[in-house]
Tab-separated table of C-alpha atoms in Angstrom:
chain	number	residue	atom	x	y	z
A	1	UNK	CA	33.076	114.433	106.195
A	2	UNK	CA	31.879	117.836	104.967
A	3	UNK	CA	31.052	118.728	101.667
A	4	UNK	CA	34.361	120.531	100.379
A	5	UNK	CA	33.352	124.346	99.806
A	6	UNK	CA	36.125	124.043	97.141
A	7	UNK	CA	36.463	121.458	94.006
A	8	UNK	CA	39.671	121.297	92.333
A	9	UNK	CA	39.619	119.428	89.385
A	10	UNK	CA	43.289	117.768	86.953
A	11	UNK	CA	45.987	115.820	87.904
A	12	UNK	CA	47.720	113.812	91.195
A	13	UNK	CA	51.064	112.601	90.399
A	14	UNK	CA	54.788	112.222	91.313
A	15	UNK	CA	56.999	115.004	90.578
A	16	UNK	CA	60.559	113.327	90.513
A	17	UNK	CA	62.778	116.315	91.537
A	18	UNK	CA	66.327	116.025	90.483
A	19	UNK	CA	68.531	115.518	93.669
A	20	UNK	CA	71.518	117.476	92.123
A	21	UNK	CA	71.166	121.049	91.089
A	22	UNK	CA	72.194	122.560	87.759
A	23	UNK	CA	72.431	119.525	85.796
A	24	UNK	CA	70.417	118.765	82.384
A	25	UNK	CA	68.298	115.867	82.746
A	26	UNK	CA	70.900	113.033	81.088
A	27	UNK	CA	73.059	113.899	83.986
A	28	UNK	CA	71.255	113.858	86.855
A	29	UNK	CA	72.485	110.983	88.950
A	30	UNK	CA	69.435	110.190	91.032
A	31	UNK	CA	65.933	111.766	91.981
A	32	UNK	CA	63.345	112.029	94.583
A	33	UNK	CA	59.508	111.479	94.058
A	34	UNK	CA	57.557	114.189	95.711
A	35	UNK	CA	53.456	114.129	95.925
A	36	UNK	CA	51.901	116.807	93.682
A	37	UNK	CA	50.167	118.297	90.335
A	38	UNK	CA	48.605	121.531	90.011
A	39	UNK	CA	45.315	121.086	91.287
A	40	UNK	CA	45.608	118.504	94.023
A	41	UNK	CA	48.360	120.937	95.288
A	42	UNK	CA	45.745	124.009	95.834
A	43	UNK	CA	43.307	121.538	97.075
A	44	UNK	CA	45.798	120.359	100.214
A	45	UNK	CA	46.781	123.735	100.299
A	46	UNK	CA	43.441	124.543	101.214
A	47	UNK	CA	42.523	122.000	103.607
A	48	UNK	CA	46.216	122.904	105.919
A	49	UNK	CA	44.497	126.757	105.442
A	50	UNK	CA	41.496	125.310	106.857
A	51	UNK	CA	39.205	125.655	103.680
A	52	UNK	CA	37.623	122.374	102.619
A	53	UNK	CA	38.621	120.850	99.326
A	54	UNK	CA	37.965	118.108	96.906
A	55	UNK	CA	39.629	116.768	94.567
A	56	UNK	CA	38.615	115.060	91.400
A	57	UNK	CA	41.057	113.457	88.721
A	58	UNK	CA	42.323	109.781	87.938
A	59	UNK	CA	45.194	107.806	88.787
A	60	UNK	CA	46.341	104.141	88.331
A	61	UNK	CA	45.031	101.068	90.315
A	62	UNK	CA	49.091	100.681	91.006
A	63	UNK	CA	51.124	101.196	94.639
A	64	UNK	CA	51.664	105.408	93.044
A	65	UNK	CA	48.001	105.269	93.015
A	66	UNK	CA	47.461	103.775	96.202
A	67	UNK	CA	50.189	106.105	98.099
A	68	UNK	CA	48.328	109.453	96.463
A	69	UNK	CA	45.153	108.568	97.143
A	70	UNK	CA	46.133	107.821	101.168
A	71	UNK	CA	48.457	110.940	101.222
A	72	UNK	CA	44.871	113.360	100.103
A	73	UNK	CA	42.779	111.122	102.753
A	74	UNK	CA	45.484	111.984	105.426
A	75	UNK	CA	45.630	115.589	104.527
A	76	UNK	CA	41.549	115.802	104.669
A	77	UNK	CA	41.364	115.953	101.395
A	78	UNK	CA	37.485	114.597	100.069
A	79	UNK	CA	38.368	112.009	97.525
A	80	UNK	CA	34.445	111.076	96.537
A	81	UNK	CA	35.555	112.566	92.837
A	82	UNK	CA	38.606	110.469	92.644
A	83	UNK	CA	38.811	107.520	89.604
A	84	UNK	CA	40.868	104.471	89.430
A	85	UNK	CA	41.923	103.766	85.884
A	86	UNK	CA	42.602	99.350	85.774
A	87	UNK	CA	45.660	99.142	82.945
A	88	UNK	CA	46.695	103.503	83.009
A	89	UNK	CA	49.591	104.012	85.215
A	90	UNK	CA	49.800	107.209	87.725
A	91	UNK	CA	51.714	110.198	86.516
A	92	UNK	CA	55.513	110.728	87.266
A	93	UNK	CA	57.192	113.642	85.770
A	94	UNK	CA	60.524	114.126	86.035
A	95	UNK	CA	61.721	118.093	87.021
A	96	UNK	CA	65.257	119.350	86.867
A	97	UNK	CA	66.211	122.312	88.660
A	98	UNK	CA	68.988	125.316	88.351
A	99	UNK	CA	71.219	126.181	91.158
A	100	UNK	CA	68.701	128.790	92.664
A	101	UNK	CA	66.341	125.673	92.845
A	102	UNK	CA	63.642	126.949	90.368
A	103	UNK	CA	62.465	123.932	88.248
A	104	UNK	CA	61.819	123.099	84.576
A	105	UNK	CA	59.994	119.714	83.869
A	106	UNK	CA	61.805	117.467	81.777
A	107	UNK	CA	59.892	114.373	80.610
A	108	UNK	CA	57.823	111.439	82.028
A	109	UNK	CA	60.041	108.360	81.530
A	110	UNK	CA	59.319	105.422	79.980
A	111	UNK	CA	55.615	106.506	78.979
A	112	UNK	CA	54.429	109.127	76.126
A	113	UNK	CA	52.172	111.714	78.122
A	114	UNK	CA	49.155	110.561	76.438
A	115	UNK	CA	49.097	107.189	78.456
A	116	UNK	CA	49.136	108.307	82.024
A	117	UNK	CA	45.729	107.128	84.343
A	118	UNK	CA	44.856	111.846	84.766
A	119	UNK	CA	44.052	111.664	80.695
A	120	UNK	CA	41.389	108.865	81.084
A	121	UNK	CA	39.408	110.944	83.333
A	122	UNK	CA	35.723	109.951	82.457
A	123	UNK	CA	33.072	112.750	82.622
A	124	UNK	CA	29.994	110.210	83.682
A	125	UNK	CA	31.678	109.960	86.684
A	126	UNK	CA	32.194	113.331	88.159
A	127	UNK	CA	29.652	113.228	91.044
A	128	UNK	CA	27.098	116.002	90.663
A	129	UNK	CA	26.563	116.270	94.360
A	130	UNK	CA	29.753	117.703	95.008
A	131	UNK	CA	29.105	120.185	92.974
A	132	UNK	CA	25.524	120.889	94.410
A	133	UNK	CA	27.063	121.525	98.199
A	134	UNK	CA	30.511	123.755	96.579
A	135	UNK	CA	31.355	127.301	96.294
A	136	UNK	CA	34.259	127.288	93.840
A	137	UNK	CA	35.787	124.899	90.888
A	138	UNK	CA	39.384	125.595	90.315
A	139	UNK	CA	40.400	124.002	87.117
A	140	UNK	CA	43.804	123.787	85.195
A	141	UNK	CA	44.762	123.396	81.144
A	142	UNK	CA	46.153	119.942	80.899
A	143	UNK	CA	43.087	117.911	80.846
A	144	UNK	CA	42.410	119.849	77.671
A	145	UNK	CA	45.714	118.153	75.343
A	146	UNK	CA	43.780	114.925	76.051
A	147	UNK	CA	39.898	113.827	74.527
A	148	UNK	CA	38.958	111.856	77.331
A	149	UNK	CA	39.759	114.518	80.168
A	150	UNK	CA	38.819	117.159	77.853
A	151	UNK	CA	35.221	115.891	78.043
A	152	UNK	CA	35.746	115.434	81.996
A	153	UNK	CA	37.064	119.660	81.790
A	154	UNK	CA	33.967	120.468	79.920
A	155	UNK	CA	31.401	118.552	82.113
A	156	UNK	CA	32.572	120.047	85.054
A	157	UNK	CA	32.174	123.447	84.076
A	158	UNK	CA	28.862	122.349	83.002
A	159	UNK	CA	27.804	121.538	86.365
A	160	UNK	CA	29.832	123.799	88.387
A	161	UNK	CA	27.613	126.656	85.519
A	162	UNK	CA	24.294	124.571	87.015
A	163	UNK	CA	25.129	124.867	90.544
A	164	UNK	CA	26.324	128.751	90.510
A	165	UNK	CA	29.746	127.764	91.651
A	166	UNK	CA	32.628	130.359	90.957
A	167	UNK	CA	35.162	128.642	88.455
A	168	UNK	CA	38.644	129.708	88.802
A	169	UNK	CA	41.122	129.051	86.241
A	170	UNK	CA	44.975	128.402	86.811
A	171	UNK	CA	45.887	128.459	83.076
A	172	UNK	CA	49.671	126.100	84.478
A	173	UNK	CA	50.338	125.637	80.454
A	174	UNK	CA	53.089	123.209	80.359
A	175	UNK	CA	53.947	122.544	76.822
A	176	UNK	CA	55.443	119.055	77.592
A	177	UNK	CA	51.657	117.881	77.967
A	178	UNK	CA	50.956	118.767	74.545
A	179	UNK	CA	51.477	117.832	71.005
A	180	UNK	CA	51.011	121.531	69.828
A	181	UNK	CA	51.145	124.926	71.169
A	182	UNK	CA	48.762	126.278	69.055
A	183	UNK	CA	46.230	123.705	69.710
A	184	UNK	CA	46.718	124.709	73.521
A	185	UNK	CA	46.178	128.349	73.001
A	186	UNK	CA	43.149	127.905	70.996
A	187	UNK	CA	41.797	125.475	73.188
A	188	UNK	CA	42.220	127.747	76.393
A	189	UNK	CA	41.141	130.801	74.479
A	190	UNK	CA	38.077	129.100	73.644
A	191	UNK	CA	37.062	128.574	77.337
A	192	UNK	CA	38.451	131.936	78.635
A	193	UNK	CA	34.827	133.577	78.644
A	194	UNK	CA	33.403	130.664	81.081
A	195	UNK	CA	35.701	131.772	83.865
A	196	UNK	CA	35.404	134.286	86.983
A	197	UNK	CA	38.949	134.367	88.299
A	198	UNK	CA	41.877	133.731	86.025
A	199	UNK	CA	45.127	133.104	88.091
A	200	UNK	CA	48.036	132.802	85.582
A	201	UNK	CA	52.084	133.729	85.455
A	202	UNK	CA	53.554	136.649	83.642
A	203	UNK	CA	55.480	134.072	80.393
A	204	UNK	CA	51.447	132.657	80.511
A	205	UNK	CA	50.019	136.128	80.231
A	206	UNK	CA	51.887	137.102	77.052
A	207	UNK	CA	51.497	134.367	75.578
A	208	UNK	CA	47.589	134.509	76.023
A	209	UNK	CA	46.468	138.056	75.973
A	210	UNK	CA	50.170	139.817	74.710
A	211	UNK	CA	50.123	141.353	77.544
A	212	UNK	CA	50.600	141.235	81.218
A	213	UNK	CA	49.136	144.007	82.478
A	214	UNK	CA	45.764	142.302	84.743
A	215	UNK	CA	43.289	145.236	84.405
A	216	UNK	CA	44.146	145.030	80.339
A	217	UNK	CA	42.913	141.184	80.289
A	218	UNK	CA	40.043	141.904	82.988
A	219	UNK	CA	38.507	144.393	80.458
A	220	UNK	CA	39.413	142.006	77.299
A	221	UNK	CA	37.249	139.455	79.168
A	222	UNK	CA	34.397	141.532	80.393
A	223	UNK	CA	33.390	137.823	82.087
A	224	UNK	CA	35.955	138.381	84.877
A	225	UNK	CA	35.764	139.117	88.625
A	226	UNK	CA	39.661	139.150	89.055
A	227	UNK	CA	42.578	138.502	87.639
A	228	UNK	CA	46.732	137.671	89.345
A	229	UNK	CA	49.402	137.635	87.362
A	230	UNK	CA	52.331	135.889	89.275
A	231	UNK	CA	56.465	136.665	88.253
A	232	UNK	CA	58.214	134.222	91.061
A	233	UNK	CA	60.694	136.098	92.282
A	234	UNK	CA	59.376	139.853	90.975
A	235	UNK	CA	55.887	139.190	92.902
A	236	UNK	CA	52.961	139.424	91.306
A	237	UNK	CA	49.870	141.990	89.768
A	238	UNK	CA	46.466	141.977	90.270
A	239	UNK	CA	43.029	143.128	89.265
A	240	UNK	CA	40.072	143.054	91.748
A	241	UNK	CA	36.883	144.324	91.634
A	242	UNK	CA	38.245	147.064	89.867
A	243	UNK	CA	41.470	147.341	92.054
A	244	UNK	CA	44.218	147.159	90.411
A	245	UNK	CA	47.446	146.798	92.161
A	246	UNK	CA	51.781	145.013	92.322
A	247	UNK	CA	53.187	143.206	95.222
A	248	UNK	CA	57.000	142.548	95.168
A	249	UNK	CA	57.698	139.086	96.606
A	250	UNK	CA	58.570	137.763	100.184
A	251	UNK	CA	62.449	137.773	100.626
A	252	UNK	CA	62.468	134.239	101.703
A	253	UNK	CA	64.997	131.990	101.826
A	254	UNK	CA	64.331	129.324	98.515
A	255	UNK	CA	64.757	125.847	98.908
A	256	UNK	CA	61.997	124.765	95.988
A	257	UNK	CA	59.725	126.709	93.847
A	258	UNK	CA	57.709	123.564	93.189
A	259	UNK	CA	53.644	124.452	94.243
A	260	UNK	CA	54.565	127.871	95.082
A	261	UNK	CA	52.086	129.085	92.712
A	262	UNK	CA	49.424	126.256	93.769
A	263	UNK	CA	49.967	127.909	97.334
A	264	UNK	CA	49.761	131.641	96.496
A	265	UNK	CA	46.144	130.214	94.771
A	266	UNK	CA	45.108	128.592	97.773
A	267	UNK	CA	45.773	131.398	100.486
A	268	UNK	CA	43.718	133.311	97.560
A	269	UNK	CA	41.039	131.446	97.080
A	270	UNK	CA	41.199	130.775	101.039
A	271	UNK	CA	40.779	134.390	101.964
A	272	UNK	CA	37.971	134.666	98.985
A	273	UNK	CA	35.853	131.989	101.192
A	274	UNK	CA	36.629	133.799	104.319
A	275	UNK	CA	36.337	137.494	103.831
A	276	UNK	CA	33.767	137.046	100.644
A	277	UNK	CA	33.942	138.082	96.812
A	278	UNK	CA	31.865	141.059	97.429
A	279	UNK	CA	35.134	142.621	99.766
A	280	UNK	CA	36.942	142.839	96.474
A	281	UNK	CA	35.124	145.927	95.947
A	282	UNK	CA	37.488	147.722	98.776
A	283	UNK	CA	40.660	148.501	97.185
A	284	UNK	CA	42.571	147.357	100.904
A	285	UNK	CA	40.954	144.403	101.067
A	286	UNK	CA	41.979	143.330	97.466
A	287	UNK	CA	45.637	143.982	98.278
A	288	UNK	CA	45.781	142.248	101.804
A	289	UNK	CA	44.099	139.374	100.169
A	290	UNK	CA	46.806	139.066	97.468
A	291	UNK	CA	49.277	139.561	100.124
A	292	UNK	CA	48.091	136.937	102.175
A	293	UNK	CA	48.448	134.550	98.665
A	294	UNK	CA	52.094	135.913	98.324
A	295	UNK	CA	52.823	134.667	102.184
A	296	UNK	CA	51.243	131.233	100.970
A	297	UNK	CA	53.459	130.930	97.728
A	298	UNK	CA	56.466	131.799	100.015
A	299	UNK	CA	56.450	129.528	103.104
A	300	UNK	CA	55.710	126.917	99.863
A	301	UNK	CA	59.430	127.482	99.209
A	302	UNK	CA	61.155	126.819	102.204
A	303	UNK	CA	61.284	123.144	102.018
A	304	UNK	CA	61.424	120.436	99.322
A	305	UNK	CA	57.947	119.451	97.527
A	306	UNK	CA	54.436	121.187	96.609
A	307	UNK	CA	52.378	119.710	99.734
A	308	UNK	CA	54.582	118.853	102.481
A	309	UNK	CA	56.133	122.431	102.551
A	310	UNK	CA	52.379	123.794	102.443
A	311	UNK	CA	51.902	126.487	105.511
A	312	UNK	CA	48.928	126.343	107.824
A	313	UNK	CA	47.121	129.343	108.690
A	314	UNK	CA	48.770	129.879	112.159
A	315	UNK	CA	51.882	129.821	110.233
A	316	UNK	CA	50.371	132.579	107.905
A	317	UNK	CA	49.774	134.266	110.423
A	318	UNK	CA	52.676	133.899	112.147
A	319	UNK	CA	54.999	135.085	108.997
A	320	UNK	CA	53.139	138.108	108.146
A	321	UNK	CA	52.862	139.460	111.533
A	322	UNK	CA	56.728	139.398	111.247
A	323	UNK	CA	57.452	139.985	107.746
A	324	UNK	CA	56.607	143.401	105.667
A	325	UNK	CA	56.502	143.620	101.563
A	326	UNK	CA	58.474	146.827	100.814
């Protein structure tokens, strides 16, 4: 196998999506487990683009284990940067969703969040050569509630900083992963200044900078190359290379927002790879870029789950030679 141009490093696990819509969680009758987490989303994502990905995160020597790990293999995923943890079970979390099918995650089960196989992630073990043959590290938040994969977080942008790789950031703040909020925003603040892209949605962007305006937190930072803002529904904003722009969203019929920001990253970081960072200095570049994302995040919806619904690029293709944002 190649060595993946693109390493995305956090969690695997089961999202266990309510099979009844508009009920609270104590009501739902029965649920569905379907493959995802933040970063091995955008890292599948990538691969069905045509961009090659790795990912690098821990799950549980247990059959959930065993079925993610085949399901990234089968994909193309490069699992060299996976860990098996021997007693830490793999990840489920449990997500309701409304009648529109937009989702809010609800709990884990039978396990406290601290306990799962993703917060043992050791950082002795990342494999440096990865990051030697890579382009870009694309990195989440929840590691950071947890010491172990904290240390993981920190090493990798250590040696992702050694190799000259471009580290992305999808802030994905969940506060169900943490003990704290404050704790989380001082944690993530801390790091913010280590980061070339920042990819975050419009409830994250107040609740970081106060703001959501992208060309506001691109000067804040004076570290960044670009910054996307997403709003579901409402599209997203955007600074690039000094371009600053809004897309309104694809009118697509919805099925299940799960991964449909993991996919708008993908198509972006996808398009980064192809076209190069340095395009983001044209202005119609930028915005064909970001509306190649926004086709990503919305074929993402059309179908149940983060990576089975994922597009490839013909299919990109396809929908935006057919489909114009207003």
């Amino acid at each position: 196998m190649i060595n993946p141009r693109v390493l995305c490093l956090g969690e695997v696990l089961f999202d266990c999506l309510a099979d009844q819509l508009g009920l609270k969680l104590e009501e739902v009758k029965s649920w569905t487990p379907y493959p995802g987490g933040a970063p091995a989303n955008v890292a599948c994502a990538l691969v069905k683009l045509g961009t090659s990905a790795g990912f690098m995160g821990a799950v549980g020597e247990d059959e959930s284990g065993n079925t993610l790990i085949k399901l990234l293999e089968t994909v193309g995923v490069d699992t060299t940067g996976v860990q098996r943890h021997p007693t830490a079970p793999t990840r489920q979390v449990y997500v309701v969703r409304d009648l529109t099918g937009d989702r809010t995650f609800a709990g884990f089960g039978k396990y406290d969040t601290s306990e799962f196989a993703d917060t043992r992630l050791q950082a002795t073990k990342l494999p440096p050569a990865l990051f030697d043959e890579a382009d870009f590290l694309v990195v989440g938040t929840l590691e950071l509630a947890y010491p172990e994969s904290e240390k993981a977080v920190l090493r990798a942008l250590e040696l992702a900083e050694q190799y000259d790789l471009k580290i992305i950031l999808d802030v994905n703040w969940r506060p169900v992963f943490w003990l704290d909020e404050n704790t989380a925003k001082t944690k993530i603040q801390a790091l913010l200044g280590r980061f070339d892209f920042l990819k975050l949605t419009k409830e994250e962007a107040e609740w970081l900078f106060n703001t959501i305006d992208p060309g506001a937190i691109t000067y804040r930072l004076n570290s960044l190359e670009g910054v996307l803002v997403t709003d579901g529904e409402n599209g997203c904003s955007y600074c690039l290379g000094e371009n600053e722009g809004k897309l309104p969203a694809f009118s697509v019929p919805v099925v299940d927002t799960t991964g449909a920001g993991d996919g708008f990253l993908a198509g972006f970081i996808h398009q980064l790879h192809q076209v190069g960072i340095h395009r983001l200095k044209d202005a119609e570049t930028a915005r064909k870029i970001v509306t190649y994302a926004s086709a990503v995040g919305a074929l993402t919806t059309l179908k149940p789950g983060a990576i089975a619904s994922q597009p490839t690029a013909a299919e990109v293709d396809a929908f935006l030679s057919s489909h114009q944002l207003a």
